[in-house]
């Protein structure tokens, strides 16, 4: 039974489907790549789109429809709720140099829709995910200056906006979907009103980059050492269009390689240059950090900002990838520049002091933490780009222009200090996350050693008490946060060092293949040994052997020194190849002829003693693999014995020159076998083996699989008579036969009238086809003794070849301008292909199978077409993939949902199990779904599969892991926030300090009609809050959310970050407008002493000098003596009513009326400012009021961001409100699991309204599970929905 299954598996691997083997990339393919959330890497190669599974590092799909070079590729976002109606699917958009955009269904290899506007190449492209209602919107930049919003589901153009400046690229603000930044040739345009309903109303605000000398207020040093660059001592600013610019100090944007937003922090824009990276704070329009490249370092090519941690991944011209981690302001133990290369322990090779680079302690600084090995980069081999996994952010794909794809993965090793090198300044180590103090080891999260030792905060069904390592899926699992101090949080993990490890390498077809030859065809005698191998030869003397079933490179032989001219297979595992350089003026070359045995790697050289001679025109191996003929251009041919490797005959000089030659597929093997059988009965001689047996012969040359064996006694191989025909320059057809070392001529047939010089011959059965230089085919039927001439009108016929298979009369015909497929039996054309109109120039053709031609083209690709020459890609279910792939996006919707719900939570089972048992019988394809789900679970990553049954944090933690595993962006964000606030709320309720209050700082006194100034100790500005001033308790022990969550972070973390930023802004002041903005922000944050100082710094010749002096007096008077709030509030209200919103809000904040200020801001549509002010200055109850009103605004139909509103409610601890919104959105599965998680943590109030809501959610979830065929799970949730689920439960029992 096992042998039969192995045979079935082998036969399945022999299945050949339409596909493309890609090779070198075009220059315009640079930047045409994207790594999707589902773990797939897509990149453009010439006119094809290649899809690679990064886990198994194999090509899954090649997509062919573009006629021009692919210039952009983008995966559709996964930031939406997935269900049966909006399932997991592989959707991809690609754009070419002719402006055509194609949206693909990758799994089916079909285009869903295509559209274009103009014929110029697309410069930039991005998917939108700003609303919950639709995820089909695609933004494209059409040169020279048009932005078009497309509906990628229908191909409809929603709107088009043309700007006045030429646009090179664009980038969306990841924190505000209404903000779009455009990079022009000499300016940057900021659009602040981007919506899907209408185009932007203006042409954007235009800014230029200007470099100004740093001053004392900028915080940079003026130490001028010879090695320091002036660029580091200058502050680069964004100057508005109306401002006067110093031309000599302007910074050219033409040299800007890339513009992108920082994903980890709001309001930060990155500008990449070859020798430096500028970090621009858009609130002050000024650089707050510069990452310079050292003189000996390799220039930058590309930068990828990470989201989970404040980390930058940079690609350099030498092919290396570096990782730079944000240095927390004031971090101790930093003694050296952040730009000097470091070793694996963080030590610097250069002890250049920090001041030599002009960096301030307040600058945004990124330390170089690790760098991959550099590559051998030449003029023709160079890196094209890097792309990181958006889900894990720990893997990077490096794409080279020669078609190689390298997958680098970040690992951590324990930090070991070097005591002997204590004199060398070094960086403090990074630390592992340290999720809780009870972890024991950072390798284990949680470390489940004993139920009594580790007391989980909830009841979790555990199989056995066992220590299971936490799967390190993401960057956040490798290193902890480095921006802030959180008590002693930085020291909870261990010191670690980052390292890059090469985990995958994918090779492409070497530079354009000139020769393609398929191995001998599959027969009934060789199916147990057969592999569909194709040999490709290129101009550099390299021969690559690919397995066409899997599409993977099987062998590679660099055995020739010059261009490969021809390859001929002599068995399933060996081939002959010949090569020679381009002929000299004398027309002679040095030929190379080599026999290669792929089983042993042995190579045998023929004719090695020959010097300069006429080049080899063709090489033909006989049908029985006994002989081969070498035809020269200006020299008679040679006949060789393949079995012994000896020259049998060299034809005389007066022999006619050959233009075409072909061996006969028939022989006298049958009569010879009969004769030997009669002889064996009388003389006991060994009978002749089957000629079709492909086992190795025992000849002196050890040439395997030659087709005819020698007898066991004699020393001479048995000979079978074989025939061949050839034509000379006059078109005369000669017939010869060979037997042993005897060669005799037969008939001579004169040329047919109308035929030109014959260039090629094909022979199969009783049919011979000749092709000539004029494009004529002459089809001879030897049995009927008739011939027929067929003019193709295509010009010179370069090659013709019959398809394999008995009775198959399909014929490939190769021309200079394309190819045809003919049926010689019916004498009709089956299909045709024109090049380069429909495809790149075809250099060689071959039959892959009896109905699939294989083409080598000048663009370096090898394509397997269908018989109609229309399709060279196939659905994934038809492809033979060597390694099983874990990708739920490839499953049918019902299977993917069943798998997801099973892995997330299965309370209906007594124990958590990694297997789907059965589905209801009335579900179509129920057994197939069960099989597919279980197969996917088997190939799931082992560390995750082992950990899932032992998730100490229950449903929430398991759902987060599954979201990352599925590449579900929306679920990942949701469960990350849920996990944090469930643990924080549970810890808060267990905390003696904050049990009855959400406040993390002392409560303010209730407001009265008379303003009471605060204590003077509270009015002094502190850049970062001192740990001693905060009340340390259990509920502050968890690491905070990353700042990429922005306003969803807890108030204490958010306040600390904003204080750090405003301190940085203060330190970077260079203009009056900047100083004024800092003073206003200090007033809003109740840092009034610093605000007074800044107002008093206004120069006397400034037109605002008198106004600022009065403001300073007002602020100082209010803070020192106090005044009636009613008067100030009345003035503030009047200012707001008369258009002075900012001034009125500042006055309200001066008298601690922050809540009123937030309400006014929200009334006037300044929602983000209101949220910022509330989280920075208000207590929990007042902040909660502001954010709840903001959540209501997000739920409005015209805004339609309910998913964000849900996260806002969760961040406030209002879990029941989040459930209500989820229920209204019909996200019943997410709501049910969230309710289960809240119940496990004991955080869901036991009120009647909430019980009814939860029961309704469970009932709807039961309906979903019932529709998926999971009867047992549906019955469980019917029971939990009380009387509401009785009817459904009865239906399930009846089923």
PDB file of C-alpha atoms in Angstrom, residues 247-433:
ATOM      1  CA  UNK A 247      18.887  79.487  -3.695  1.00  0.00           C
ATOM      2  CA  UNK A 248      22.424  78.679  -2.648  1.00  0.00           C
ATOM      3  CA  UNK A 249      21.152  76.962   0.491  1.00  0.00           C
ATOM      4  CA  UNK A 250      18.303  75.015  -1.135  1.00  0.00           C
ATOM      5  CA  UNK A 251      18.483  71.223  -1.131  1.00  0.00           C
ATOM      6  CA  UNK A 252      17.728  69.486  -4.402  1.00  0.00           C
ATOM      7  CA  UNK A 253      14.902  66.977  -4.347  1.00  0.00           C
ATOM      8  CA  UNK A 254      16.039  65.487  -7.638  1.00  0.00           C
ATOM      9  CA  UNK A 255      18.606  63.523  -5.643  1.00  0.00           C
ATOM     10  CA  UNK A 256      15.961  62.207  -3.239  1.00  0.00           C
ATOM     11  CA  UNK A 257      15.761  58.440  -3.702  1.00  0.00           C
ATOM     12  CA  UNK A 258      12.683  57.812  -1.586  1.00  0.00           C
ATOM     13  CA  UNK A 259      10.041  59.617   0.445  1.00  0.00           C
ATOM     14  CA  UNK A 260       7.989  57.762   3.024  1.00  0.00           C
ATOM     15  CA  UNK A 261       6.320  58.265   6.369  1.00  0.00           C
ATOM     16  CA  UNK A 262       7.673  56.884   9.601  1.00  0.00           C
ATOM     17  CA  UNK A 263       5.299  54.061  10.531  1.00  0.00           C
ATOM     18  CA  UNK A 264       6.067  54.022  14.247  1.00  0.00           C
ATOM     19  CA  UNK A 265       5.513  57.701  15.106  1.00  0.00           C
ATOM     20  CA  UNK A 266       3.073  60.300  13.926  1.00  0.00           C
ATOM     21  CA  UNK A 267       4.051  63.433  11.945  1.00  0.00           C
ATOM     22  CA  UNK A 268       7.439  62.148  10.782  1.00  0.00           C
ATOM     23  CA  UNK A 269       8.533  62.048   7.140  1.00  0.00           C
ATOM     24  CA  UNK A 270      11.653  60.277   5.873  1.00  0.00           C
ATOM     25  CA  UNK A 271      13.661  61.571   2.923  1.00  0.00           C
ATOM     26  CA  UNK A 272      16.310  59.181   1.667  1.00  0.00           C
ATOM     27  CA  UNK A 273      19.448  60.377  -0.071  1.00  0.00           C
ATOM     28  CA  UNK A 274      22.461  58.355  -1.127  1.00  0.00           C
ATOM     29  CA  UNK A 275      24.598  59.574   1.765  1.00  0.00           C
ATOM     30  CA  UNK A 276      22.054  60.484   4.433  1.00  0.00           C
ATOM     31  CA  UNK A 277      18.509  60.050   5.685  1.00  0.00           C
ATOM     32  CA  UNK A 278      16.551  63.102   6.774  1.00  0.00           C
ATOM     33  CA  UNK A 279      13.845  62.746   9.436  1.00  0.00           C
ATOM     34  CA  UNK A 280      11.437  65.660   9.152  1.00  0.00           C
ATOM     35  CA  UNK A 281       8.933  66.543  11.852  1.00  0.00           C
ATOM     36  CA  UNK A 282       5.913  67.896   9.978  1.00  0.00           C
ATOM     37  CA  UNK A 283       4.581  69.776  12.994  1.00  0.00           C
ATOM     38  CA  UNK A 284       7.586  72.089  12.907  1.00  0.00           C
ATOM     39  CA  UNK A 285       8.588  71.471   9.258  1.00  0.00           C
ATOM     40  CA  UNK A 286      12.159  70.814  10.259  1.00  0.00           C
ATOM     41  CA  UNK A 287      14.606  67.957  10.400  1.00  0.00           C
ATOM     42  CA  UNK A 288      14.809  66.445  13.859  1.00  0.00           C
ATOM     43  CA  UNK A 289      17.301  63.790  12.932  1.00  0.00           C
ATOM     44  CA  UNK A 290      19.879  62.947  10.298  1.00  0.00           C
ATOM     45  CA  UNK A 291      21.293  59.486   9.672  1.00  0.00           C
ATOM     46  CA  UNK A 292      24.586  60.087   7.869  1.00  0.00           C
ATOM     47  CA  UNK A 293      26.556  57.506   5.980  1.00  0.00           C
ATOM     48  CA  UNK A 294      30.197  57.271   6.974  1.00  0.00           C
ATOM     49  CA  UNK A 295      32.761  57.951   4.307  1.00  0.00           C
ATOM     50  CA  UNK A 296      33.754  54.332   3.840  1.00  0.00           C
ATOM     51  CA  UNK A 297      30.181  53.074   4.019  1.00  0.00           C
ATOM     52  CA  UNK A 298      28.112  51.919   1.083  1.00  0.00           C
ATOM     53  CA  UNK A 299      25.483  54.481  -0.013  1.00  0.00           C
ATOM     54  CA  UNK A 300      21.800  54.019   0.746  1.00  0.00           C
ATOM     55  CA  UNK A 301      19.421  52.643  -1.873  1.00  0.00           C
ATOM     56  CA  UNK A 302      16.165  52.091   0.015  1.00  0.00           C
ATOM     57  CA  UNK A 303      14.710  52.375   3.498  1.00  0.00           C
ATOM     58  CA  UNK A 304      11.835  50.531   5.180  1.00  0.00           C
ATOM     59  CA  UNK A 305      10.421  52.022   8.397  1.00  0.00           C
ATOM     60  CA  UNK A 306       8.988  49.374  10.717  1.00  0.00           C
ATOM     61  CA  UNK A 307       5.738  49.762  12.616  1.00  0.00           C
ATOM     62  CA  UNK A 308       6.019  47.521  15.677  1.00  0.00           C
ATOM     63  CA  UNK A 309       9.261  48.995  16.945  1.00  0.00           C
ATOM     64  CA  UNK A 310      10.979  52.226  15.959  1.00  0.00           C
ATOM     65  CA  UNK A 311      13.349  50.467  13.596  1.00  0.00           C
ATOM     66  CA  UNK A 312      14.652  51.305  10.122  1.00  0.00           C
ATOM     67  CA  UNK A 313      15.826  48.677   7.636  1.00  0.00           C
ATOM     68  CA  UNK A 314      18.177  50.097   5.016  1.00  0.00           C
ATOM     69  CA  UNK A 315      19.448  48.648   1.758  1.00  0.00           C
ATOM     70  CA  UNK A 316      22.923  49.652   0.604  1.00  0.00           C
ATOM     71  CA  UNK A 317      24.508  49.642  -2.813  1.00  0.00           C
ATOM     72  CA  UNK A 318      26.777  46.728  -1.891  1.00  0.00           C
ATOM     73  CA  UNK A 319      23.727  44.527  -1.291  1.00  0.00           C
ATOM     74  CA  UNK A 320      23.895  44.549   2.504  1.00  0.00           C
ATOM     75  CA  UNK A 321      20.882  45.258   4.721  1.00  0.00           C
ATOM     76  CA  UNK A 322      21.353  47.228   7.933  1.00  0.00           C
ATOM     77  CA  UNK A 323      19.042  47.593  10.915  1.00  0.00           C
ATOM     78  CA  UNK A 324      18.952  50.851  12.848  1.00  0.00           C
ATOM     79  CA  UNK A 325      17.066  51.115  16.118  1.00  0.00           C
ATOM     80  CA  UNK A 326      15.815  54.361  17.640  1.00  0.00           C
ATOM     81  CA  UNK A 327      17.816  55.497  20.634  1.00  0.00           C
ATOM     82  CA  UNK A 328      15.687  56.587  23.530  1.00  0.00           C
ATOM     83  CA  UNK A 329      16.395  60.136  24.583  1.00  0.00           C
ATOM     84  CA  UNK A 330      18.714  60.183  27.560  1.00  0.00           C
ATOM     85  CA  UNK A 331      19.585  56.507  27.351  1.00  0.00           C
ATOM     86  CA  UNK A 332      22.690  55.908  29.440  1.00  0.00           C
ATOM     87  CA  UNK A 333      25.788  54.180  28.279  1.00  0.00           C
ATOM     88  CA  UNK A 334      25.898  55.586  24.766  1.00  0.00           C
ATOM     89  CA  UNK A 335      29.333  56.871  24.062  1.00  0.00           C
ATOM     90  CA  UNK A 336      29.768  56.841  20.295  1.00  0.00           C
ATOM     91  CA  UNK A 337      28.230  57.862  17.031  1.00  0.00           C
ATOM     92  CA  UNK A 338      25.276  55.947  15.767  1.00  0.00           C
ATOM     93  CA  UNK A 339      26.573  55.702  12.269  1.00  0.00           C
ATOM     94  CA  UNK A 340      29.730  53.731  12.810  1.00  0.00           C
ATOM     95  CA  UNK A 341      29.549  50.005  11.996  1.00  0.00           C
ATOM     96  CA  UNK A 342      29.226  47.799  15.020  1.00  0.00           C
ATOM     97  CA  UNK A 343      30.179  44.220  15.624  1.00  0.00           C
ATOM     98  CA  UNK A 344      27.859  41.482  16.878  1.00  0.00           C
ATOM     99  CA  UNK A 345      28.133  42.705  20.460  1.00  0.00           C
ATOM    100  CA  UNK A 346      27.417  46.322  19.695  1.00  0.00           C
ATOM    101  CA  UNK A 347      31.028  47.506  19.854  1.00  0.00           C
ATOM    102  CA  UNK A 348      32.121  50.256  17.505  1.00  0.00           C
ATOM    103  CA  UNK A 349      35.121  49.928  15.286  1.00  0.00           C
ATOM    104  CA  UNK A 350      35.684  53.676  15.494  1.00  0.00           C
ATOM    105  CA  UNK A 351      35.827  55.761  18.644  1.00  0.00           C
ATOM    106  CA  UNK A 352      34.829  59.037  17.021  1.00  0.00           C
ATOM    107  CA  UNK A 353      33.178  61.206  19.630  1.00  0.00           C
ATOM    108  CA  UNK A 354      29.538  62.117  19.474  1.00  0.00           C
ATOM    109  CA  UNK A 355      30.195  65.826  19.211  1.00  0.00           C
ATOM    110  CA  UNK A 356      32.184  65.401  16.031  1.00  0.00           C
ATOM    111  CA  UNK A 357      28.999  64.646  14.213  1.00  0.00           C
ATOM    112  CA  UNK A 358      27.159  67.569  15.657  1.00  0.00           C
ATOM    113  CA  UNK A 359      24.371  65.493  17.197  1.00  0.00           C
ATOM    114  CA  UNK A 360      22.322  66.743  20.074  1.00  0.00           C
ATOM    115  CA  UNK A 361      21.124  64.545  22.863  1.00  0.00           C
ATOM    116  CA  UNK A 362      17.643  65.714  21.832  1.00  0.00           C
ATOM    117  CA  UNK A 363      18.006  64.631  18.192  1.00  0.00           C
ATOM    118  CA  UNK A 364      16.143  61.651  16.825  1.00  0.00           C
ATOM    119  CA  UNK A 365      18.998  59.175  16.593  1.00  0.00           C
ATOM    120  CA  UNK A 366      19.036  55.652  15.174  1.00  0.00           C
ATOM    121  CA  UNK A 367      21.837  53.335  16.201  1.00  0.00           C
ATOM    122  CA  UNK A 368      23.209  50.772  13.784  1.00  0.00           C
ATOM    123  CA  UNK A 369      22.505  47.439  15.440  1.00  0.00           C
ATOM    124  CA  UNK A 370      23.276  44.821  12.794  1.00  0.00           C
ATOM    125  CA  UNK A 371      24.126  44.485   9.137  1.00  0.00           C
ATOM    126  CA  UNK A 372      24.024  41.547   6.744  1.00  0.00           C
ATOM    127  CA  UNK A 373      26.981  40.453   4.682  1.00  0.00           C
ATOM    128  CA  UNK A 374      27.616  42.473   1.571  1.00  0.00           C
ATOM    129  CA  UNK A 375      27.352  40.805  -1.825  1.00  0.00           C
ATOM    130  CA  UNK A 376      29.557  40.694  -4.879  1.00  0.00           C
ATOM    131  CA  UNK A 377      28.110  43.600  -6.816  1.00  0.00           C
ATOM    132  CA  UNK A 378      29.280  44.222 -10.372  1.00  0.00           C
ATOM    133  CA  UNK A 379      28.186  46.346 -13.282  1.00  0.00           C
ATOM    134  CA  UNK A 380      25.676  43.680 -14.290  1.00  0.00           C
ATOM    135  CA  UNK A 381      24.744  42.325 -10.857  1.00  0.00           C
ATOM    136  CA  UNK A 382      23.264  44.769  -8.372  1.00  0.00           C
ATOM    137  CA  UNK A 383      20.443  44.929  -5.815  1.00  0.00           C
ATOM    138  CA  UNK A 384      17.045  46.132  -6.990  1.00  0.00           C
ATOM    139  CA  UNK A 385      15.243  46.479  -3.663  1.00  0.00           C
ATOM    140  CA  UNK A 386      14.284  45.064  -0.284  1.00  0.00           C
ATOM    141  CA  UNK A 387      10.826  44.317   1.054  1.00  0.00           C
ATOM    142  CA  UNK A 388       9.932  43.322   4.597  1.00  0.00           C
ATOM    143  CA  UNK A 389       7.060  41.229   5.851  1.00  0.00           C
ATOM    144  CA  UNK A 390       4.423  43.725   7.063  1.00  0.00           C
ATOM    145  CA  UNK A 391       3.023  41.200   9.523  1.00  0.00           C
ATOM    146  CA  UNK A 392       6.184  40.073  11.321  1.00  0.00           C
ATOM    147  CA  UNK A 393       8.697  42.786  10.290  1.00  0.00           C
ATOM    148  CA  UNK A 394      11.556  40.406  11.028  1.00  0.00           C
ATOM    149  CA  UNK A 395      12.073  38.966   7.534  1.00  0.00           C
ATOM    150  CA  UNK A 396      13.462  40.843   4.556  1.00  0.00           C
ATOM    151  CA  UNK A 397      13.539  39.828   0.895  1.00  0.00           C
ATOM    152  CA  UNK A 398      16.415  41.149  -1.172  1.00  0.00           C
ATOM    153  CA  UNK A 399      15.789  41.085  -4.928  1.00  0.00           C
ATOM    154  CA  UNK A 400      18.764  41.172  -7.305  1.00  0.00           C
ATOM    155  CA  UNK A 401      18.603  42.155 -10.941  1.00  0.00           C
ATOM    156  CA  UNK A 402      19.861  38.714 -12.021  1.00  0.00           C
ATOM    157  CA  UNK A 403      16.655  37.136 -10.690  1.00  0.00           C
ATOM    158  CA  UNK A 404      17.919  35.946  -7.322  1.00  0.00           C
ATOM    159  CA  UNK A 405      15.720  36.420  -4.260  1.00  0.00           C
ATOM    160  CA  UNK A 406      17.369  36.174  -0.838  1.00  0.00           C
ATOM    161  CA  UNK A 407      15.328  35.928   2.355  1.00  0.00           C
ATOM    162  CA  UNK A 408      17.069  37.341   5.442  1.00  0.00           C
ATOM    163  CA  UNK A 409      15.595  36.787   8.884  1.00  0.00           C
ATOM    164  CA  UNK A 410      16.382  38.647  12.093  1.00  0.00           C
ATOM    165  CA  UNK A 411      17.470  36.506  15.030  1.00  0.00           C
ATOM    166  CA  UNK A 412      18.620  37.374  18.528  1.00  0.00           C
ATOM    167  CA  UNK A 413      21.505  36.041  20.539  1.00  0.00           C
ATOM    168  CA  UNK A 414      22.331  36.807  24.134  1.00  0.00           C
ATOM    169  CA  UNK A 415      24.453  39.887  24.685  1.00  0.00           C
ATOM    170  CA  UNK A 416      27.912  39.096  26.032  1.00  0.00           C
ATOM    171  CA  UNK A 417      30.005  42.132  27.045  1.00  0.00           C
ATOM    172  CA  UNK A 418      33.688  42.207  26.252  1.00  0.00           C
ATOM    173  CA  UNK A 419      35.605  43.121  29.414  1.00  0.00           C
ATOM    174  CA  UNK A 420      38.891  43.172  27.532  1.00  0.00           C
ATOM    175  CA  UNK A 421      37.569  45.851  25.206  1.00  0.00           C
ATOM    176  CA  UNK A 422      36.245  48.141  27.894  1.00  0.00           C
ATOM    177  CA  UNK A 423      38.250  51.032  26.452  1.00  0.00           C
ATOM    178  CA  UNK A 424      36.214  50.818  23.224  1.00  0.00           C
ATOM    179  CA  UNK A 425      32.974  52.794  23.447  1.00  0.00           C
ATOM    180  CA  UNK A 426      29.922  50.668  22.789  1.00  0.00           C
ATOM    181  CA  UNK A 427      26.169  50.761  22.676  1.00  0.00           C
ATOM    182  CA  UNK A 428      24.057  49.469  25.487  1.00  0.00           C
ATOM    183  CA  UNK A 429      22.429  46.210  24.402  1.00  0.00           C
ATOM    184  CA  UNK A 430      18.873  45.866  23.262  1.00  0.00           C
ATOM    185  CA  UNK A 431      16.585  43.858  25.494  1.00  0.00           C
ATOM    186  CA  UNK A 432      14.064  41.140  24.858  1.00  0.00           C
ATOM    187  CA  UNK A 433      10.443  42.180  25.451  1.00  0.00           C
TER     188      UNK A 433
END
